[in-house]
Coordinates of C-alpha atoms (C1' of nucleotides) in Angstrom, one line a residue:
Chain A
X172 CA -0.2 0.0 -0.1
X173 CA 3.0 2.6 1.1
X174 CA 5.5 2.1 -1.6
X175 CA 5.7 -0.5 -4.7
X176 CA 9.2 -1.5 -4.3
X177 CA 10.4 -2.3 -1.3
X178 CA 13.9 -0.1 0.0
X179 CA 15.4 0.0 3.4
X180 CA 14.7 3.2 3.9
X181 CA 10.3 2.6 3.2
X182 CA 11.1 -0.6 5.3
X183 CA 12.4 1.7 8.2
X184 CA 9.4 4.0 7.8
X185 CA 7.1 1.1 7.7
X186 CA 9.1 -0.7 10.7
X187 CA 8.8 2.2 12.7
X188 CA 5.3 2.6 12.2
X189 CA 5.2 -0.9 13.4
X190 CA 7.2 -0.3 16.4
X191 CA 5.1 2.8 17.9
X192 CA 1.7 0.6 17.1
X193 CA 3.2 -2.6 18.9
X194 CA 4.4 -0.9 21.5
X195 CA 0.9 1.0 22.0
X196 CA 3.2 4.4 22.1
X197 CA 1.1 7.6 23.0
X198 CA 1.4 11.1 21.7
X199 CA 4.2 12.5 23.4
X200 CA 6.0 9.2 24.5
X201 CA 9.5 9.1 23.3
X202 CA 10.8 6.7 20.6
X203 CA 14.2 4.5 20.5
X204 CA 17.1 6.3 19.9
X205 CA 18.5 6.3 16.2
X206 CA 21.2 4.0 17.1
X207 CA 18.9 1.7 18.5
X208 CA 16.1 1.4 16.3
X209 CA 19.3 1.0 13.6
X210 CA 20.2 -2.2 15.1
X211 CA 16.7 -3.2 16.2
X212 CA 15.4 -3.1 12.3
X213 CA 19.0 -4.2 11.0
X214 CA 19.6 -1.3 8.5
X215 CA 21.8 1.2 9.1
X216 CA 21.6 4.4 11.0
X217 CA 21.0 6.1 7.5
X218 CA 18.3 4.4 6.5
X219 CA 16.8 4.9 9.8
X220 CA 17.2 8.7 9.4
X221 CA 15.7 8.9 6.1
X222 CA 12.9 7.0 7.6
X223 CA 12.7 9.6 10.5
X224 CA 13.2 12.5 8.0
X225 CA 9.8 11.2 6.1
X226 CA 7.7 10.9 9.4
X227 CA 9.1 14.5 10.7
X228 CA 8.0 15.7 7.3
X229 CA 4.7 14.7 7.7
X230 CA 4.5 15.9 11.2
X231 CA 4.3 12.2 12.7
X232 CA 7.5 12.5 14.6
X233 CA 9.5 15.2 16.2
X234 CA 13.1 15.0 16.6
X235 CA 14.3 17.2 19.3
X236 CA 18.4 17.6 18.4
X237 CA 20.4 15.4 21.4
X238 CA 17.7 14.6 23.1
X239 CA 15.3 12.2 21.6
X240 CA 12.8 11.2 18.8
X241 CA 8.7 12.0 20.3
X242 CA 5.5 11.3 18.4
X243 CA 3.7 14.3 17.9
X244 CA 1.2 14.8 20.1
X245 CA -1.1 17.5 17.5
X246 CA -2.2 16.3 14.5
X247 CA -1.1 19.7 13.4
X248 CA -0.7 21.4 10.0
X249 CA 2.0 22.8 8.4
X250 CA 3.3 19.7 6.5
X251 CA 4.3 19.3 2.9
X252 CA 1.2 18.5 0.9
X253 CA 2.0 16.9 -2.5
X254 CA -0.4 18.5 -4.8
X255 CA 0.9 21.9 -3.7
X256 CA 4.0 21.4 -4.1
X257 CA 3.6 20.2 -7.6
X258 CA 1.3 23.3 -8.4
X259 CA 4.1 25.7 -6.8
X260 CA 6.7 23.7 -9.0
X261 CA 5.0 24.3 -12.3
X262 CA 3.7 20.8 -12.6
X263 CA 1.2 21.2 -15.3
X264 CA -1.8 19.4 -14.5
X265 CA -4.0 17.8 -16.5
X266 CA -7.4 20.1 -17.8
X267 CA -9.6 17.2 -16.1
X268 CA -7.8 17.4 -12.8
X269 CA -7.8 21.2 -12.9
X270 CA -11.7 20.9 -13.2
X271 CA -12.2 18.6 -10.4
X272 CA -10.0 21.2 -8.2
X273 CA -12.2 23.6 -9.0
X274 CA -15.1 21.4 -8.7
X275 CA -14.0 20.2 -5.3
X276 CA -13.2 23.7 -4.1
X277 CA -16.7 24.5 -4.8
X278 CA -17.9 21.9 -3.3
X279 CA -16.1 22.3 0.1
X280 CA -16.2 26.1 0.5
X281 CA -20.1 26.2 -0.5
X282 CA -20.4 24.2 2.5
X283 CA -18.0 25.8 4.4
X284 CA -19.5 29.3 3.9
X285 CA -22.8 27.8 5.1
X286 CA -21.4 26.8 8.2
X287 CA -19.8 30.0 8.8
X288 CA -23.2 31.6 8.1
X289 CA -24.5 29.6 11.1
X290 CA -21.4 29.2 13.0
X291 CA -19.5 33.0 13.3
X292 CA -18.5 34.2 16.3
X293 CA -17.5 37.8 16.6
X294 CA -13.8 36.8 16.7
X295 CA -14.5 35.5 13.1
X296 CA -15.9 38.8 11.9
X297 CA -13.3 40.7 13.4
X298 CA -10.8 38.6 11.9
X299 CA -12.4 39.0 9.2
X300 CA -13.4 42.5 8.8
X301 CA -9.5 43.4 9.8
X302 CA -8.5 41.2 6.4
X303 CA -11.3 43.1 4.5
X304 CA -9.5 46.2 5.3
X305 CA -6.3 45.1 4.3
X306 CA -7.4 43.7 1.5
X307 CA -9.1 47.3 0.3
X308 CA -6.0 49.0 1.2
X309 CA -4.0 46.6 -0.8
X310 CA -6.7 46.8 -4.0
X311 CA -6.4 51.0 -3.5
X312 CA -2.9 50.8 -4.1
X313 CA -2.7 48.0 -6.9
X314 CA -0.6 45.5 -4.6
X315 CA -0.9 42.1 -5.5
X316 CA -3.7 40.1 -3.3
X317 CA -3.0 37.1 -4.1
X318 CA -2.1 36.1 -0.7
X319 CA -4.7 37.5 1.5
X320 CA -7.1 36.3 -0.8
X321 CA -6.1 32.7 0.3
X322 CA -6.3 34.1 3.6
X323 CA -9.8 35.7 3.3
X324 CA -10.9 32.4 2.2
X325 CA -9.1 30.1 4.8
X326 CA -10.2 32.6 7.5
X327 CA -13.9 31.8 6.2
X328 CA -13.4 28.3 6.2
X329 CA -12.3 28.8 9.8
X330 CA -15.5 30.6 10.9
X331 CA -17.0 27.6 10.0
X332 CA -15.5 26.1 13.3
X333 CA -14.4 23.1 11.4
X334 CA -10.7 22.4 11.2
X335 CA -11.0 19.4 9.1
X336 CA -13.0 21.6 6.4
X337 CA -10.0 23.9 6.3
X338 CA -7.4 21.3 6.3
X339 CA -9.2 20.2 2.9
X340 CA -9.8 23.6 1.5
X341 CA -6.3 24.7 2.0
X342 CA -4.4 22.7 -0.3
X343 CA -7.3 23.1 -3.5
X344 CA -6.5 27.0 -2.8
X345 CA -2.7 26.9 -3.0
X346 CA -2.7 24.3 -6.0
X347 CA -3.4 27.2 -7.8
X348 CA -1.3 29.7 -6.4
X349 CA 0.6 30.9 -9.3
X350 CA -2.3 31.3 -11.4
X351 CA -3.8 33.6 -8.7
X352 CA -0.8 35.7 -8.7
X353 CA -0.9 36.6 -12.2
X354 CA -5.0 36.8 -11.9
X355 CA -4.6 39.6 -9.3
X356 CA -2.2 42.0 -11.7
X357 CA -5.1 42.8 -13.3
X358 CA -6.8 46.0 -11.8
X359 CA -10.3 44.9 -12.9
X360 CA -10.1 41.7 -11.6
X361 CA -8.7 43.2 -8.2
X362 CA -11.7 45.4 -8.1
X363 CA -14.1 42.4 -9.0
X364 CA -12.5 40.1 -5.8
X365 CA -12.3 43.0 -3.3
X366 CA -16.3 43.3 -4.1
X367 CA -17.0 40.1 -3.9
X368 CA -15.0 39.7 -0.6
X369 CA -17.1 42.4 0.9
X370 CA -19.9 40.7 -0.9
X371 CA -19.3 37.5 1.1
X372 CA -18.8 39.2 4.7
X373 CA -21.8 41.1 4.4
X374 CA -23.5 37.6 3.9
X375 CA -21.8 36.0 6.7
X376 CA -22.4 38.5 9.0
X377 CA -26.0 38.7 8.1
X378 CA -25.9 35.0 8.4
X379 CA -27.4 34.5 4.9
X380 CA -26.4 31.2 3.6
X381 CA -28.7 31.6 0.3
X382 CA -26.5 34.7 -0.5
X383 CA -23.3 32.7 0.7
X384 CA -24.3 29.6 -1.1
X385 CA -25.0 32.1 -4.4
X386 CA -21.9 33.8 -4.3
X387 CA -19.5 31.0 -3.8
X388 CA -21.3 29.3 -6.8
X389 CA -20.4 32.3 -9.0
X390 CA -17.4 34.3 -7.6
X391 CA -15.7 31.3 -6.9
X392 CA -15.9 29.7 -10.1
X393 CA -15.0 32.3 -12.4
X394 CA -12.5 33.2 -10.4
X395 CA -11.2 29.8 -9.7
X396 CA -11.8 29.3 -13.5
X397 CA -9.8 32.5 -14.6
X398 CA -7.1 31.7 -12.1
X399 CA -6.9 27.9 -13.5
X400 CA -6.6 29.0 -16.9
X401 CA -3.9 31.7 -15.8
X402 CA -1.8 28.9 -14.5
X403 CA -2.2 26.5 -17.5
X404 CA -1.3 29.2 -19.7
X405 CA 1.8 30.2 -17.5
X406 CA 2.9 26.6 -17.9
X407 CA 2.4 26.0 -21.4
X408 CA 4.6 28.9 -21.9
X409 CA 7.3 27.3 -19.8
X410 CA 6.9 24.2 -21.4
X411 CA 7.6 25.9 -24.6
X412 CA 10.8 27.3 -23.0
X413 CA 11.9 23.5 -21.6
X414 CA 10.4 21.1 -23.9
X415 CA 8.7 18.1 -22.3
X416 CA 11.0 15.3 -22.5
X417 CA 8.8 12.7 -21.6
X418 CA 10.0 9.0 -21.6
Chain B
X892 CA 6.3 28.4 6.1
X893 CA 7.5 24.7 6.1
X894 CA 9.5 24.3 9.2
X895 CA 10.6 26.8 11.9
X896 CA 14.1 25.7 12.6
X897 CA 16.4 25.2 9.8
X898 CA 18.3 22.0 9.7
X899 CA 20.9 20.5 7.2
X900 CA 17.8 18.0 5.8
X901 CA 15.1 21.1 5.4
X902 CA 17.5 23.3 3.8
X903 CA 17.9 20.8 1.1
X904 CA 14.4 20.1 0.6
X905 CA 14.2 23.6 0.0
X906 CA 17.2 24.1 -2.1
X907 CA 16.1 20.9 -4.1
X908 CA 12.5 22.7 -4.7
X909 CA 14.2 25.8 -5.7
X910 CA 16.5 24.2 -7.7
X911 CA 13.5 22.5 -10.1
X912 CA 12.1 25.9 -10.0
X913 CA 14.8 27.9 -11.0
X914 CA 15.9 25.5 -13.9
X915 CA 11.8 25.2 -15.0
X916 CA 12.4 21.5 -14.4
X917 CA 9.3 19.8 -16.2
X918 CA 7.5 16.2 -15.1
X919 CA 9.7 13.6 -16.2
X920 CA 12.9 15.6 -16.0
X921 CA 15.8 14.2 -14.3
X922 CA 17.6 16.1 -11.5
X923 CA 21.1 16.2 -11.2
X924 CA 22.7 13.2 -9.0
X925 CA 22.9 13.1 -5.2
X926 CA 26.7 14.0 -5.2
X927 CA 26.2 16.5 -7.6
X928 CA 23.4 17.9 -5.7
X929 CA 25.3 17.2 -2.3
X930 CA 28.6 19.5 -3.1
X931 CA 25.8 21.8 -5.3
X932 CA 24.1 22.7 -1.6
X933 CA 27.2 22.4 0.3
X934 CA 25.7 19.5 2.6
X935 CA 26.4 16.0 2.6
X936 CA 25.0 13.0 0.4
X937 CA 23.5 11.9 3.6
X938 CA 21.6 14.9 4.2
X939 CA 20.7 15.3 0.0
X940 CA 19.2 11.6 0.7
X941 CA 16.9 12.4 3.7
X942 CA 15.4 15.7 1.6
X943 CA 14.8 13.0 -1.0
X944 CA 12.9 10.7 1.1
X945 CA 10.8 13.1 2.1
X946 CA 10.1 14.1 -2.0
X947 CA 9.7 10.9 -2.2
X948 CA 7.2 9.9 0.9
X949 CA 5.4 12.8 -0.9
X950 CA 5.6 11.8 -4.7
X951 CA 7.5 15.1 -5.7
X952 CA 10.3 12.8 -7.1
X953 CA 11.0 9.1 -8.0
X954 CA 14.5 7.9 -7.5
X955 CA 15.1 4.9 -10.1
X956 CA 17.9 2.8 -8.6
X957 CA 21.1 3.3 -10.3
X958 CA 19.8 5.6 -12.8
X959 CA 18.4 9.0 -11.7
X960 CA 15.9 11.0 -9.6
X961 CA 13.2 12.2 -11.3
X962 CA 10.0 14.6 -11.2
X963 CA 7.0 12.4 -10.9
X964 CA 5.0 13.4 -14.0
X965 CA 1.5 12.3 -12.0
X966 CA 0.3 14.2 -9.2
X967 CA -0.5 10.6 -8.1
X968 CA -2.3 9.3 -5.5
X969 CA -0.3 6.7 -2.7
X970 CA 1.4 9.2 -0.8
X971 CA 1.2 8.9 3.1
X972 CA -1.1 10.9 4.7
X973 CA -0.2 12.7 8.3
X974 CA -3.8 12.5 9.9
X975 CA -4.4 8.9 8.2
X976 CA -1.1 7.8 9.8
X977 CA -1.7 9.3 12.8
X978 CA -4.9 7.7 13.1
X979 CA -3.9 4.6 12.5
X980 CA -1.0 4.7 15.3
X981 CA -4.0 5.3 17.9
X982 CA -3.2 9.2 18.1
X983 CA -6.5 10.4 20.2
X984 CA -8.1 13.0 18.0
X985 CA -9.9 15.4 20.5
X986 CA -13.7 15.1 20.3
X987 CA -14.2 18.5 18.2
X988 CA -11.8 17.0 15.4
X989 CA -13.9 13.6 15.1
X990 CA -16.6 15.5 14.8
X991 CA -15.2 18.1 12.4
X992 CA -14.2 14.6 10.3
X993 CA -17.4 13.3 10.2
X994 CA -18.8 16.7 9.2
X995 CA -16.4 16.9 6.1
X996 CA -16.9 13.4 4.9
X997 CA -20.5 13.8 5.3
X998 CA -20.1 17.1 3.1
X999 CA -17.6 15.6 0.3
X1000 CA -19.1 12.3 0.3
X1001 CA -23.2 13.8 -0.4
X1002 CA -21.8 15.7 -3.3
X1003 CA -19.8 12.9 -4.8
X1004 CA -22.4 10.5 -4.7
X1005 CA -24.4 13.2 -6.2
X1006 CA -22.3 13.4 -9.2
X1007 CA -21.9 9.8 -9.2
X1008 CA -25.3 9.7 -10.1
X1009 CA -24.7 12.4 -13.0
X1010 CA -21.8 10.6 -14.3
X1011 CA -21.3 6.8 -13.2
X1012 CA -20.6 5.1 -16.7
X1013 CA -21.5 1.4 -17.1
X1014 CA -17.6 0.4 -16.2
X1015 CA -18.4 2.2 -12.7
X1016 CA -21.6 0.3 -12.4
X1017 CA -20.0 -3.2 -12.9
X1018 CA -17.2 -2.2 -10.6
X1019 CA -19.7 -1.3 -8.0
X1020 CA -21.8 -4.2 -8.4
X1021 CA -18.8 -6.5 -8.3
X1022 CA -17.8 -5.1 -4.9
X1023 CA -21.4 -5.2 -3.6
X1024 CA -21.3 -9.2 -4.6
X1025 CA -17.8 -9.4 -2.4
X1026 CA -19.2 -7.5 0.0
X1027 CA -22.7 -9.8 0.8
X1028 CA -20.3 -12.6 0.4
X1029 CA -18.0 -11.3 3.5
X1030 CA -21.4 -10.6 5.1
X1031 CA -23.1 -14.1 5.0
X1032 CA -19.9 -15.7 6.0
X1033 CA -19.5 -13.2 9.1
X1034 CA -16.4 -11.7 7.7
X1035 CA -15.2 -8.5 8.5
X1036 CA -15.8 -6.2 5.7
X1037 CA -13.8 -2.3 6.9
X1038 CA -11.6 -2.4 4.0
X1039 CA -14.2 -3.4 1.4
X1040 CA -16.2 -0.7 2.8
X1041 CA -13.8 2.0 2.2
X1042 CA -13.1 0.3 -1.1
X1043 CA -16.8 0.6 -2.1
X1044 CA -16.8 4.1 -0.6
X1045 CA -14.1 5.4 -2.7
X1046 CA -15.5 3.4 -5.8
X1047 CA -18.9 5.5 -5.4
X1048 CA -16.4 8.7 -5.0
X1049 CA -14.6 7.9 -8.3
X1050 CA -17.6 7.2 -9.8
X1051 CA -18.2 10.9 -9.6
X1052 CA -15.1 11.0 -12.1
X1053 CA -13.8 13.8 -10.0
X1054 CA -10.3 12.8 -9.1
X1055 CA -10.1 15.4 -6.0
X1056 CA -12.6 14.4 -4.3
X1057 CA -11.7 10.8 -4.3
X1058 CA -8.1 12.2 -3.0
X1059 CA -10.0 14.3 -0.5
X1060 CA -12.4 12.0 0.7
X1061 CA -10.0 9.0 1.1
X1062 CA -8.0 10.4 4.5
X1063 CA -11.3 11.1 5.7
X1064 CA -12.6 7.3 5.5
X1065 CA -9.1 6.2 6.7
X1066 CA -9.0 8.6 9.3
X1067 CA -11.4 5.8 11.5
X1068 CA -9.8 2.7 10.1
X1069 CA -9.5 1.2 13.9
X1070 CA -13.0 1.8 14.4
X1071 CA -14.2 0.8 11.8
X1072 CA -12.9 -2.4 11.9
X1073 CA -14.0 -2.7 15.2
X1074 CA -17.6 -1.3 14.0
X1075 CA -18.0 -4.4 11.7
X1076 CA -17.5 -6.9 14.6
X1077 CA -21.0 -6.8 14.9
X1078 CA -23.1 -9.0 12.7
X1079 CA -26.3 -6.5 13.3
X1080 CA -24.5 -3.2 12.0
X1081 CA -22.5 -5.9 9.5
X1082 CA -26.1 -5.9 8.3
X1083 CA -27.1 -2.5 8.2
X1084 CA -23.9 -1.5 6.1
X1085 CA -24.6 -4.3 3.2
X1086 CA -28.4 -3.4 3.2
X1087 CA -27.0 0.4 2.8
X1088 CA -24.9 -0.1 0.4
X1089 CA -27.0 -1.8 -1.7
X1090 CA -29.6 0.9 -1.5
X1091 CA -26.4 3.3 -2.5
X1092 CA -25.9 1.0 -5.4
X1093 CA -29.7 1.2 -6.5
X1094 CA -29.9 4.8 -6.0
X1095 CA -26.5 5.6 -8.5
X1096 CA -28.1 3.0 -11.2
X1097 CA -31.0 5.0 -11.1
X1098 CA -29.3 8.1 -11.1
X1099 CA -31.7 9.2 -7.7
X1100 CA -30.0 12.0 -6.1
X1101 CA -32.4 13.1 -3.8
X1102 CA -31.7 9.0 -2.8
X1103 CA -28.2 9.5 -2.8
X1104 CA -28.3 12.4 -0.3
X1105 CA -30.6 11.0 1.8
X1106 CA -28.8 8.0 2.2
X1107 CA -25.6 9.9 2.6
X1108 CA -27.1 11.7 5.8
X1109 CA -28.6 9.1 7.2
X1110 CA -26.0 6.1 6.7
X1111 CA -22.9 8.1 6.6
X1112 CA -23.9 10.0 9.4
X1113 CA -24.9 7.2 11.6
X1114 CA -22.2 5.0 10.8
X1115 CA -19.3 7.4 11.1
X1116 CA -20.9 8.4 14.4
X1117 CA -20.9 4.7 15.3
X1118 CA -17.0 3.9 13.6
X1119 CA -15.8 7.2 15.5
X1120 CA -17.6 6.4 18.7
X1121 CA -15.6 2.9 19.1
X1122 CA -12.4 4.5 17.9
X1123 CA -12.5 6.5 20.5
X1124 CA -13.4 4.0 23.1
X1125 CA -10.5 2.2 22.0
X1126 CA -8.0 5.0 22.4
X1127 CA -9.4 5.6 25.4
X1128 CA -8.6 1.9 26.7
X1129 CA -5.7 1.9 25.2
X1130 CA -4.5 5.3 27.0
X1131 CA -5.4 3.7 30.3
X1132 CA -3.0 1.1 29.8
X1133 CA -0.3 3.3 28.7
X1134 CA -1.0 6.4 30.6
X1135 CA -0.5 9.4 28.8
X1136 CA 2.6 11.2 29.4
X1137 CA 2.2 15.1 28.4
X1138 CA 5.1 17.4 28.4
Chain C
dG1228 C1' 17.8 14.7 54.3
dG1229 C1' 17.3 18.1 50.9
dC1230 C1' 19.6 21.1 47.6
dC1231 C1' 23.3 21.7 44.0
dT1232 C1' 27.3 20.7 41.6
dT1233 C1' 29.6 17.7 38.4
dG1234 C1' 30.8 14.8 35.2
dA1235 C1' 30.0 10.3 32.2
dT1236 C1' 27.1 8.7 29.3
dC1237 C1' 23.4 9.3 25.6
dT1238 C1' 21.3 11.7 21.7
dG1239 C1' 20.7 13.6 17.3
dG1240 C1' 23.0 16.5 13.4
dC1241 C1' 26.4 16.1 10.3
dC1242 C1' 29.9 14.5 7.6
dC1243 C1' 33.4 11.1 5.0
dT1244 C1' 34.9 6.7 2.8
dA1245 C1' 33.8 2.9 0.7
dC1246 C1' 31.6 -1.2 -2.0
dC1247 C1' 27.8 -2.8 -5.1
dA1248 C1' 25.3 -3.8 -8.7
dG1249 C1' 22.9 -2.3 -12.5
dA1250 C1' 22.1 1.7 -15.9
dT1251 C1' 24.4 4.5 -18.9
dT1252 C1' 27.3 6.3 -22.4
dG1253 C1' 30.8 6.4 -25.4
dG1254 C1' 33.5 4.5 -28.7
dT1255 C1' 35.1 0.8 -31.5
dA1256 C1' 35.2 -3.0 -34.3
dG1257 C1' 32.4 -5.0 -37.9
Chain D
dC203 C1' 24.8 2.4 -39.8
dT204 C1' 24.5 -1.0 -36.5
dA205 C1' 26.6 -4.0 -32.6
dC206 C1' 29.1 -4.9 -29.0
dC207 C1' 31.9 -3.8 -25.1
dA208 C1' 34.3 -1.4 -21.6
dA209 C1' 34.9 2.7 -18.5
dT210 C1' 31.9 5.4 -15.8
dC211 C1' 27.9 7.0 -13.2
dT212 C1' 24.1 6.3 -10.6
dG213 C1' 21.5 5.2 -6.3
dG214 C1' 21.4 1.8 -2.6
dT215 C1' 23.8 0.6 1.7
dA216 C1' 27.3 0.2 5.0
dG217 C1' 29.9 1.6 8.9
dG218 C1' 32.7 4.7 11.1
dG219 C1' 33.7 9.1 13.3
dC220 C1' 33.1 14.1 15.5
dC221 C1' 30.5 17.2 18.1
dA222 C1' 28.0 19.7 21.2
dG223 C1' 23.8 20.0 24.2
dA224 C1' 20.6 17.1 27.0
dT225 C1' 20.1 13.9 30.6
dC226 C1' 20.7 11.7 34.5
dA227 C1' 23.0 9.8 38.7
dA228 C1' 26.9 10.1 42.0
dG229 C1' 28.6 12.6 44.9
dG230 C1' 29.4 17.0 47.7
dC231 C1' 27.8 20.7 50.3
dC232 C1' 24.6 23.5 53.4

DNA sequence: GGCCTTGATCTGGCCCTACCAGATTGGTAG
DNA sequence: CTACCAATCTGGTAGGGCCAGATCAAGGCC
């Protein structure tokens, strides 16, 4: 299930997980030292360290220098996401996957917005209002608001009080970072985005689920489509520069 | 954004990604050799290899033995998911996160089922029918159908023809693997699950979106809640055995 | 006894060399 | 131009070593 071929490293990953399972280690518990795991698994420390690097990257363990290896106690965010990294690296997704991402984002955001209408707290509103102010200021100065756009949408998702939903939407937004940055190079689109965000805020404040739903379908769909179109165009232009050497 | 502290390994990850970006490498392209990257980055091959292990685990690169390191050309599945691994390792999520996961799963599956009704192909129906037969046979023999349950739900998601949705739903289902296995130890629940799956199939075959939506809300909600309850109960029982040593 | 210093030991981070066997490649003979 | 072969390169793995901070128990001090 994990990997097709079995390397010492992937073995070490598997065996480490097995160890944790078998010994019923709980969050915060300490694993044996690298040297211990090394001869316990019958592989070199190098392989163990590679495995731990993987577990570290996905926030399963935490290696504290000169102290030990500990099971993380938080299903925390901050880990790397494959699709996001690939998108960031300029990997060109096929058109279907692009459409899928937009569709999935609309599905998740629509429900997140709906729940945000029901559950938003005053703190959420204040947070969103602050982001909106920043957004307006940037728009007025003709600055690129790509990062703030993501931040706003994630703040709305956070107002749904559903952390899993936030975690789900995050990569769907970050997948289109490149295109989004280009999207905000247009003054007209900056203005439209600002207007839409204001409408989003108003709907959430008024707990107007119908309006929020409609907004997601119109704004997110068109914006996401535009962003992805720009993303693809940039990728194509890039591919022209470095011809694709498929196997 | 990646990691708070800067280690040689995380540096190597970052520098490798930078290299790919800067050199405009496209999918399938080959990266410099480990030894090359090593002295290019000014770190040892060990560190480079740890970084590559991370990139490998998240399906960014592919290391072909005795050949080279290549950028993966598929935003493919199969990578490890942090939440899934943590759930599998028995990390106890707080009750809120559990509710969030159920809610998110219902949101995504409801739409996936709806789309499956619209888009399912004959091949999808055949696939689902085959899974249903297996499911019924297992149920008749009193076998645990936990894995097949996941497989069926993912097959339905696949029938939506949206790969991102499949990718999104997968971890949401696998997060509750432990509880699901216990769930299927009950003969009554096995029967109920079989009945529900048959209803699912019927709704998809008849393209009855309303029925599918209703089923998701009833079946998935109750089943997921039961599964998670068992999950939590097992985790608590386990914690009793190995007391939690919080920092 | 209780508290604090101290030193041996352990640990992760990093570096270095070496060997293996298959993949790759460049050149040579036909 | 093709077929073949040997030098070279590559990732996989092993095993050693050094460093400096963390850890912890022994022993001394009050």
